[in-house]
Short mmCIF file of C-alpha atoms in Angstrom, two decimals:
data_model
loop_
_atom_site.label_atom_id
_atom_site.label_comp_id
_atom_site.label_asym_id
_atom_site.label_seq_id
_atom_site.Cartn_x
_atom_site.Cartn_y
_atom_site.Cartn_z
CA ALA A 1 85.90 98.34 16.52
CA ASP A 2 87.63 97.53 19.21
CA THR A 3 87.72 101.26 22.03
CA CYS A 4 90.94 101.65 23.30
CA MET A 5 90.72 102.48 27.48
CA SER A 6 92.06 105.71 29.35
CA CYS A 7 93.94 104.67 31.92
CA PRO A 8 91.83 104.85 34.63
CA LYS A 9 92.80 107.45 37.89
CA GLY A 10 95.59 106.00 41.11
CA THR A 11 97.99 104.54 37.22
CA TRP A 12 99.70 104.83 34.34
CA SER A 13 101.68 103.41 32.05
CA ALA A 14 104.26 103.98 29.08
CA SER A 15 103.97 101.30 27.03
CA SER A 16 101.28 100.97 23.42
CA GLY A 17 99.07 98.64 22.46
CA ALA A 18 97.92 97.02 26.50
CA SER A 19 95.03 95.08 25.61
CA GLN A 20 94.45 94.64 29.52
CA PRO A 21 93.30 97.08 32.31
CA SER A 22 96.39 95.42 34.79
CA SER A 23 98.98 96.43 32.42
CA CYS A 24 98.12 100.13 34.06
CA ALA A 25 101.10 100.26 37.15
CA LYS A 26 99.62 101.80 39.99
CA CYS A 27 100.64 104.53 41.99
CA PRO A 28 102.47 102.97 44.77
CA LYS A 29 101.34 103.43 48.51
CA GLY A 30 102.27 107.40 49.99
CA THR A 31 101.44 108.91 46.28
CA TRP A 32 98.00 109.38 44.70
CA SER A 33 97.01 110.98 40.98
CA ASP A 34 93.51 111.87 39.29
CA ARG A 35 94.46 111.76 35.66
CA ARG A 36 93.05 109.65 33.85
CA GLY A 37 95.13 107.65 30.94
CA ALA A 38 98.45 109.31 32.45
CA THR A 39 102.18 107.78 30.33
CA GLU A 40 104.81 107.92 33.17
CA ALA A 41 104.95 107.50 36.55
CA GLY A 42 105.41 111.06 37.54
CA THR A 43 101.72 112.37 37.61
CA CYS A 44 101.60 110.58 40.50
CA THR A 45 101.73 112.90 43.75
CA ALA A 46 102.83 112.51 47.19
CA CYS A 47 100.86 113.09 49.79
CA MET A 48 102.18 115.99 51.30
CA PRO A 49 104.03 116.53 55.50
CA GLY A 50 101.82 115.13 58.21
CA THR A 51 100.39 112.31 55.86
CA TRP A 52 100.63 109.57 55.28
CA GLY A 53 98.71 107.25 52.51
CA ASN A 54 98.37 102.84 52.54
CA ALA A 55 96.36 101.36 49.43
CA PRO A 56 98.92 101.80 46.03
CA GLY A 57 96.91 102.82 42.95
CA ALA A 58 95.64 106.24 45.40
CA PRO A 59 93.05 108.07 42.86
CA SER A 60 93.12 111.63 44.93
CA ALA A 61 95.19 113.58 47.62
CA GLU A 62 91.49 112.80 49.68
CA HIS A 63 93.64 109.33 50.21
CA CYS A 64 96.16 110.16 52.10
CA ILE A 65 95.53 110.17 55.78
CA GLU A 66 96.96 113.41 58.22
CA CYS A 67 98.71 111.84 61.35
CA SER A 68 97.38 111.25 64.63
CA PRO A 69 97.29 113.47 67.33
CA GLY A 70 100.75 112.78 68.63
CA THR A 71 102.58 112.63 66.78
CA TRP A 72 103.65 114.76 63.36
CA SER A 73 105.40 113.96 60.08
CA ASP A 74 107.67 115.79 57.55
CA HIS A 75 107.94 113.17 55.89
CA SER A 76 106.59 113.99 51.94
CA GLY A 77 105.06 110.87 50.60
CA ALA A 78 104.77 108.63 53.66
CA ASN A 79 103.96 105.08 53.02
CA ALA A 80 102.99 104.38 56.21
CA GLN A 81 102.07 104.80 60.33
CA SER A 82 104.98 104.64 62.17
CA MET A 83 106.13 107.03 59.09
CA CYS A 84 104.82 109.88 61.86
CA LYS A 85 106.33 110.46 64.76
CA LYS A 86 105.29 110.89 68.59
CA CYS A 87 106.20 113.73 70.25
CA PRO A 88 108.62 113.11 72.54
CA LYS A 89 108.53 112.74 76.51
CA GLY A 90 107.08 115.85 78.12
CA THR A 91 105.18 116.65 75.87
CA TRP A 92 101.84 116.48 73.99
CA SER A 93 99.86 118.02 70.70
CA ALA A 94 96.04 118.10 69.81
CA GLU A 95 96.83 119.21 66.22
CA SER A 96 95.72 116.34 63.44
CA GLY A 97 98.67 116.45 59.90
CA ALA A 98 101.27 117.16 61.80
CA ASP A 99 103.99 118.66 59.65
CA SER A 100 106.80 119.97 62.18
CA SER A 101 107.49 119.54 66.23
CA SER A 102 106.51 122.71 67.02
CA SER A 103 103.75 121.55 66.72
CA CYS A 104 104.27 119.10 70.50
CA THR A 105 103.79 121.58 73.28
CA ALA A 106 106.07 121.42 76.60
CA CYS A 107 104.54 121.24 79.30
CA ASP A 108 104.74 123.93 82.13
CA ALA A 109 107.46 124.22 84.27
CA GLY A 110 106.22 122.75 88.12
CA LYS A 111 105.16 119.79 85.87
CA TYR A 112 106.12 116.12 84.09
CA GLN A 113 105.19 113.60 81.22
CA PRO A 114 106.38 110.30 81.05
CA ALA A 115 105.88 109.44 78.18
CA ILE A 116 105.37 109.35 73.75
CA GLY A 117 103.20 110.28 71.36
CA GLN A 118 100.49 112.50 74.27
CA ALA A 119 97.40 113.57 71.93
CA ASN A 120 96.37 116.35 74.99
CA GLU A 121 97.23 118.66 78.25
CA THR A 122 95.56 116.27 80.65
CA VAL A 123 98.55 114.38 80.90
CA CYS A 124 100.79 117.12 81.93
CA LEU A 125 101.29 115.50 86.42
CA ARG A 126 102.24 118.42 88.74
CA CYS A 127 105.35 117.52 90.58
CA ALA A 128 104.41 115.90 94.13
CA PRO A 129 105.78 117.96 97.34
CA GLY A 130 109.08 117.21 98.34
CA THR A 131 110.01 118.01 94.81
CA TYR A 132 109.75 120.49 91.22
CA SER A 133 110.73 121.04 88.19
CA ALA A 134 112.67 123.83 86.41
CA VAL A 135 112.07 123.59 83.30
CA LEU A 136 109.86 123.33 80.35
CA GLY A 137 108.49 119.34 78.52
CA ALA A 138 110.12 117.97 81.66
CA SER A 139 109.84 114.00 81.67
CA ALA A 140 109.94 113.14 85.18
CA CYS A 141 110.63 115.52 89.08
CA SER A 142 113.45 116.02 90.54
CA SER A 143 113.68 115.36 94.43
CA CYS A 144 115.13 118.49 95.83
CA PRO A 145 118.83 118.27 96.46
CA ALA A 146 119.73 118.22 100.33
CA GLY A 147 119.85 121.68 102.33
CA THR A 148 116.25 122.20 101.00
CA TRP A 149 112.92 121.80 100.97
CA ASN A 150 108.88 121.81 99.41
CA GLY A 151 106.16 121.51 100.00
CA ASP A 152 104.27 122.04 97.83
CA PHE A 153 102.45 120.34 94.66
CA GLU A 154 103.03 121.39 91.14
CA ALA A 155 107.45 123.47 92.23
CA THR A 156 109.25 125.23 90.04
CA THR A 157 112.15 125.21 92.13
CA CYS A 158 113.38 124.17 96.51
CA ASN A 159 113.16 126.13 98.65
CA ILE A 160 116.41 126.38 100.68
CA CYS A 161 117.48 126.53 104.57
CA PRO A 162 117.79 128.08 107.17
CA GLU A 163 121.66 129.46 108.47
CA GLY A 164 123.64 126.79 109.91
CA LYS A 165 120.90 124.64 109.02
CA TRP A 166 120.68 121.33 106.29
CA THR A 167 119.03 118.64 104.97
CA HIS A 168 121.06 116.20 104.88
CA SER A 169 118.79 113.62 102.41
CA ALA A 170 117.38 114.26 99.58
CA GLY A 171 113.84 115.01 99.38
CA ALA A 172 112.48 116.61 102.43
CA MET A 173 109.53 117.65 102.62
CA ARG A 174 108.70 120.69 105.30
CA GLN A 175 111.83 123.63 106.63
CA GLY A 176 111.61 120.41 109.56
CA ASP A 177 113.48 118.86 107.93
CA CYS A 178 116.50 121.33 108.27
CA THR A 179 118.42 120.11 111.03
CA PRO A 180 121.81 121.72 112.83
CA CYS A 181 124.66 121.35 110.46
CA VAL A 182 128.55 120.96 111.69
CA GLY A 183 131.30 122.43 110.37
CA THR A 184 131.75 126.53 109.37
CA GLY A 185 128.47 127.79 106.67
CA CYS A 186 127.45 123.56 106.89
CA LEU A 187 131.52 123.04 105.40
CA PRO A 188 132.94 120.95 107.85
CA ASP A 189 134.96 120.93 104.86
CA ALA A 190 135.40 123.93 103.04
CA SER A 191 134.63 121.53 99.71
CA ALA A 192 131.52 120.26 98.36
CA ARG A 193 129.98 118.61 95.24
CA VAL A 194 128.02 120.23 92.60
CA THR A 195 126.00 118.12 89.73
CA ILE A 196 124.05 119.83 86.82
CA ASP A 197 121.78 117.49 84.20
CA VAL A 198 122.36 118.81 81.78
CA ILE A 199 119.38 118.25 78.80
CA ASN A 200 119.77 117.14 75.49
CA LEU A 201 123.88 117.81 75.28
CA ALA A 202 124.35 114.94 73.64
CA ILE A 203 128.47 114.44 74.58
CA SER A 204 129.06 111.40 71.85
CA VAL A 205 129.18 113.75 68.41
CA LEU A 206 131.51 116.42 70.37
CA SER A 207 134.85 116.52 68.45
CA LEU A 208 137.45 116.55 72.17
CA GLU A 209 138.92 119.77 71.38
CA LYS A 210 134.72 120.70 72.19
CA GLN A 211 134.51 118.60 74.64
CA LEU A 212 138.15 120.79 76.09
CA ASP A 213 136.62 123.86 76.12
CA LEU A 214 133.36 123.47 77.80
CA ARG A 215 134.52 121.64 80.25
CA SER A 216 137.14 124.35 80.83
CA ALA A 217 132.95 127.03 80.57
CA PHE A 218 131.74 125.65 82.98
CA ALA A 219 134.25 125.06 85.61
CA LYS A 220 134.70 129.45 85.37
CA ASP A 221 130.87 129.35 85.48
CA ILE A 222 130.75 127.51 88.92
CA ALA A 223 133.85 129.82 90.51
CA SER A 224 131.77 132.50 89.50
CA ALA A 225 128.83 131.75 90.66
CA CYS A 226 130.56 130.63 94.06
CA ASN A 227 132.91 133.13 93.66
CA VAL A 228 136.92 131.20 94.26
CA HIS A 229 138.60 130.87 91.77
CA GLU A 230 138.68 128.98 88.52
CA SER A 231 141.79 126.58 89.89
CA SER A 232 139.38 126.19 92.23
CA VAL A 233 137.13 123.97 90.68
CA VAL A 234 138.56 120.75 89.65
CA ASP A 235 136.73 117.30 88.33
CA LEU A 236 136.49 114.27 89.37
CA GLN A 237 139.87 113.12 89.07
CA GLY A 238 141.19 116.67 90.51
CA THR A 239 142.30 118.30 87.10
CA LYS A 240 141.38 121.60 88.09
CA ALA A 241 139.47 124.21 86.24
CA SER A 242 137.41 121.51 84.25
CA VAL A 243 134.28 119.90 85.20
CA THR A 244 133.57 115.68 84.44
CA MET A 245 130.74 115.73 81.80
CA ALA A 246 129.84 112.45 81.86
CA GLU A 247 127.53 111.16 78.40
CA ASP A 248 124.24 111.60 79.63
CA GLY A 249 125.08 115.53 79.34
CA SER A 250 125.51 115.09 83.56
CA ILE A 251 127.73 118.16 85.22
CA SER A 252 130.07 117.13 88.40
CA ALA A 253 132.77 118.58 90.27
CA PHE A 254 134.22 120.07 93.02
CA VAL A 255 134.15 123.58 94.88
CA LEU A 256 137.44 123.67 96.76
CA GLY A 257 138.62 126.64 99.59
CA LEU A 258 135.40 127.15 101.01
CA SER A 259 135.69 130.06 103.33
CA GLY A 260 133.57 133.17 104.45
CA SER A 261 130.34 131.75 102.61
CA SER A 262 127.73 129.26 103.40
CA ALA A 263 126.57 126.38 102.53
CA ASN A 264 123.03 128.22 102.01
CA ARG A 265 124.63 130.85 100.45
CA LEU A 266 126.79 129.10 97.74
CA ALA A 267 123.56 126.86 97.70
CA ALA A 268 120.71 129.78 96.66
CA LYS A 269 123.44 130.89 93.61
CA LEU A 270 123.86 127.66 92.23
CA TYR A 271 119.77 127.44 92.30
CA SER A 272 119.02 130.47 90.69
CA LEU A 273 118.10 131.52 87.20
CA ALA A 274 121.07 133.58 86.58
CA PHE A 275 123.95 130.48 86.68
CA ARG A 276 121.30 128.30 84.70
CA SER A 277 121.71 130.58 81.84
CA SER A 278 125.19 131.11 82.41
CA LEU A 279 125.34 127.71 82.08
CA VAL A 280 123.33 127.97 78.71
CA ASP A 281 125.12 131.05 77.90
CA SER A 282 128.85 129.19 78.06
CA ALA A 283 127.62 126.09 76.08
CA SER A 284 125.69 127.85 72.57
CA ALA A 285 129.33 129.92 73.04
CA VAL A 286 131.16 126.42 72.05
CA LEU A 287 127.84 124.07 70.47
CA ASP A 288 126.25 124.65 67.23
CA ASP A 289 122.78 126.37 66.35
CA ILE A 290 121.80 122.69 65.65
CA ALA A 291 123.22 121.12 69.40
CA MET A 292 121.54 124.17 71.35
CA ALA A 293 118.04 124.38 70.07
CA SER A 294 116.36 121.39 72.87
CA LEU A 295 119.40 122.06 75.42
CA LYS A 296 118.06 122.79 78.80
CA VAL A 297 120.11 122.97 82.76
CA GLY A 298 117.47 120.90 84.41
CA ALA A 299 118.43 120.34 88.28
CA VAL A 300 120.95 121.16 89.86
CA SER A 301 122.05 120.18 93.34
CA PHE A 302 124.50 121.22 95.78
CA GLN A 303 126.53 118.86 98.56
CA PRO A 304 129.27 119.65 100.79
CA GLU A 305 131.76 116.23 100.69
CA GLU A 306 135.38 116.02 101.47
CA PHE A 307 137.04 116.15 98.21
CA ILE A 308 138.79 112.51 97.41
CA ALA A 309 140.51 112.37 93.83
CA LEU A 310 139.33 109.13 92.54
CA VAL A 311 142.00 107.08 91.39
CA PRO A 312 141.19 105.24 87.06
CA THR A 313 141.13 101.67 87.70
CA THR A 314 143.25 99.39 86.02
CA THR A 315 143.64 96.18 85.85
CA SER A 316 146.34 93.52 85.09
CA THR A 317 146.56 89.52 84.46
CA VAL A 318 149.09 87.25 86.16
CA THR A 319 150.01 84.30 84.63
CA SER A 320 151.80 81.76 87.87
CA THR A 321 154.34 78.82 86.75
CA SER A 322 153.92 77.28 89.73
CA THR A 323 152.37 73.72 89.52
CA VAL A 324 151.88 73.95 93.02
CA ALA A 325 149.59 76.11 94.96
CA THR A 326 147.68 75.11 96.59
CA THR A 327 147.40 71.25 99.64
CA SER A 328 144.49 70.46 97.49
CA THR A 329 147.06 71.32 93.90
CA ALA A 330 149.62 68.99 95.93
CA THR A 331 147.36 66.14 96.28
CA THR A 332 145.88 65.81 93.47
CA THR A 333 149.35 65.94 91.67
CA SER A 334 150.00 62.70 95.04
CA ALA A 335 147.50 61.54 93.47
CA ALA A 336 148.94 61.51 89.32
CA ALA A 337 152.48 61.06 90.15
CA GLY A 338 152.73 59.20 92.92
CA PRO A 339 152.58 55.66 94.13
CA THR A 340 149.48 53.36 95.47
CA PRO A 341 150.09 51.13 98.13
CA ALA A 342 149.73 47.89 95.35
CA THR A 343 153.05 49.68 93.69
CA GLY A 344 155.57 47.85 93.43
CA SER A 345 159.37 49.43 95.22
CA SER A 346 160.91 49.82 91.87
CA GLU A 347 158.05 52.16 90.77
CA LYS A 348 158.21 53.89 93.76
CA THR A 349 162.35 54.48 93.84
CA ASP A 350 161.05 56.16 90.04
CA THR A 351 158.18 57.98 91.47
CA GLN A 352 160.89 59.04 93.95
CA PRO A 353 161.62 62.64 92.18
CA GLN A 354 159.05 63.48 92.02
CA GLN A 355 157.85 63.69 94.65
CA GLU A 356 160.65 65.37 96.18
CA PRO A 357 159.88 69.13 95.06
CA GLN A 358 155.99 68.23 96.02
CA GLN A 359 157.37 68.36 99.80
CA GLN A 360 159.02 71.73 99.73
CA GLY A 361 156.15 73.36 98.48
CA GLY A 362 152.88 71.50 99.69
CA SER A 363 152.73 69.30 103.08
CA SER A 364 156.11 68.31 104.99
CA GLY A 365 155.32 65.35 105.82
CA PRO A 366 154.79 61.10 104.42
CA ALA A 367 152.23 60.00 101.54
CA TRP A 368 148.53 59.75 103.37
CA TRP A 369 148.42 56.59 102.78
CA TRP A 370 151.03 55.74 104.64
CA PHE A 371 149.21 57.03 107.46
CA VAL A 372 146.23 55.86 106.42
CA LEU A 373 148.44 52.38 107.02
CA GLY A 374 149.95 53.32 110.00
CA ALA A 375 145.85 54.16 111.58
CA ALA A 376 144.86 50.34 110.47
CA VAL A 377 148.30 48.64 112.13
CA ALA A 378 147.86 50.55 115.74
CA GLY A 379 144.47 49.96 115.49
CA GLY A 380 144.67 46.00 114.66
CA ALA A 381 147.52 46.38 118.21
CA VAL A 382 145.24 47.53 120.38
CA ALA A 383 142.02 46.06 119.39
CA ALA A 384 145.31 42.10 120.03
CA CYS A 385 146.10 43.21 122.79
CA MET A 386 141.68 43.69 123.96
CA VAL A 387 141.63 39.91 123.23
CA VAL A 388 143.81 38.77 125.20
CA VAL A 389 143.47 41.05 127.94
CA GLN A 390 139.53 39.61 128.35
CA LYS A 391 140.63 35.86 127.69
CA SER A 392 143.36 35.82 131.22
CA ARG A 393 140.97 37.53 133.68
CA PRO A 394 138.32 34.13 133.44
CA LYS A 395 141.37 32.77 134.69
CA SER A 396 143.49 34.57 137.60
CA ALA A 397 139.17 35.28 138.81
CA GLU A 398 139.36 30.99 138.69
CA ALA A 399 143.59 31.18 139.93
CA SER A 400 142.94 33.39 143.21
CA GLY A 401 138.52 31.91 144.89
CA PRO A 402 136.56 33.16 146.66
CA GLY A 403 137.59 36.53 148.50
CA ASN A 404 140.61 37.00 146.49
CA ILE A 405 141.26 40.78 145.48
CA ILE A 406 142.84 40.79 141.74
CA VAL A 407 145.01 44.03 141.71
#
């Protein structure tokens, strides 16, 4: 008698009377089953987070492959290696089979890491002189802002120039780059631009109300650090008690009415850890925990500068109804609508009304071909005169005889 065979591990069948092994369906990629004679798909178990399966009909969990170092997956039943997410720039992970982004370790402050999916700490590179990184997990180092310098590798801050001196370009590497500045306290216009790089601040997903709250909160933080009233902090268009926020999260503002202090002392306050912390606290009061999870304050710069409000640009289209705008247009109109030398007098009379507007709006003389015809006639007359003179000269010479002078 024929014997009924059980479906092998990694397969199942809900049908009775199956006659071929192929009637047993294989568990899909990313799953496995160690049961023989399974009768339902529910016996196929998903690969655990941190692993993935690349073959159907896997008979055990051992066929689930771990995500490689530098990657992680929190998804069950992953069926391709691409479902293992790569650690972001500025981080690394040596762990195999990681099931959370927390396995990605941030590079220390003073270092940076510009690539994704890195597997060991040696990829964290030191910031070069003239640059710094104040945050963990930086993907790039920031140049020391104007008014500061740094001559060391792996710097987390930049040195501020002595009172009365300032560097006028970013990335200075020596204190000797600090030169005497103009104006009281290096603030000739009593105003300065403040720029702040807020990392992982997604402006586009925030409601308008939250954006306005953030602008106001950040303006208060800047005003407090500079010891001025919040109305002295304006955005790039001149709105008081506000800042300009770009799509990438960067903040720009001007501080007006700066007196009684110096650019050096103000820069020291704005570059401090206390100021960065105040910005984070202000953001946390407006944003939810998810938005705050990866928010960091990066580079800050303070640059003495005269405030000139940006004027919003508008685009307008003006349509002209004039048919004659330039000399070249008038010539084209003449060639298309005006007479030609071979045209009869009746045609000239018919087209004359078309020429009059052209002469008023364009050139004020006759048509161009009249000048050509006149020049040709004048040239022929001159040539004829020359021929007559040449023919008369020999006869005159013979009549005068030798020694006679012809006047």
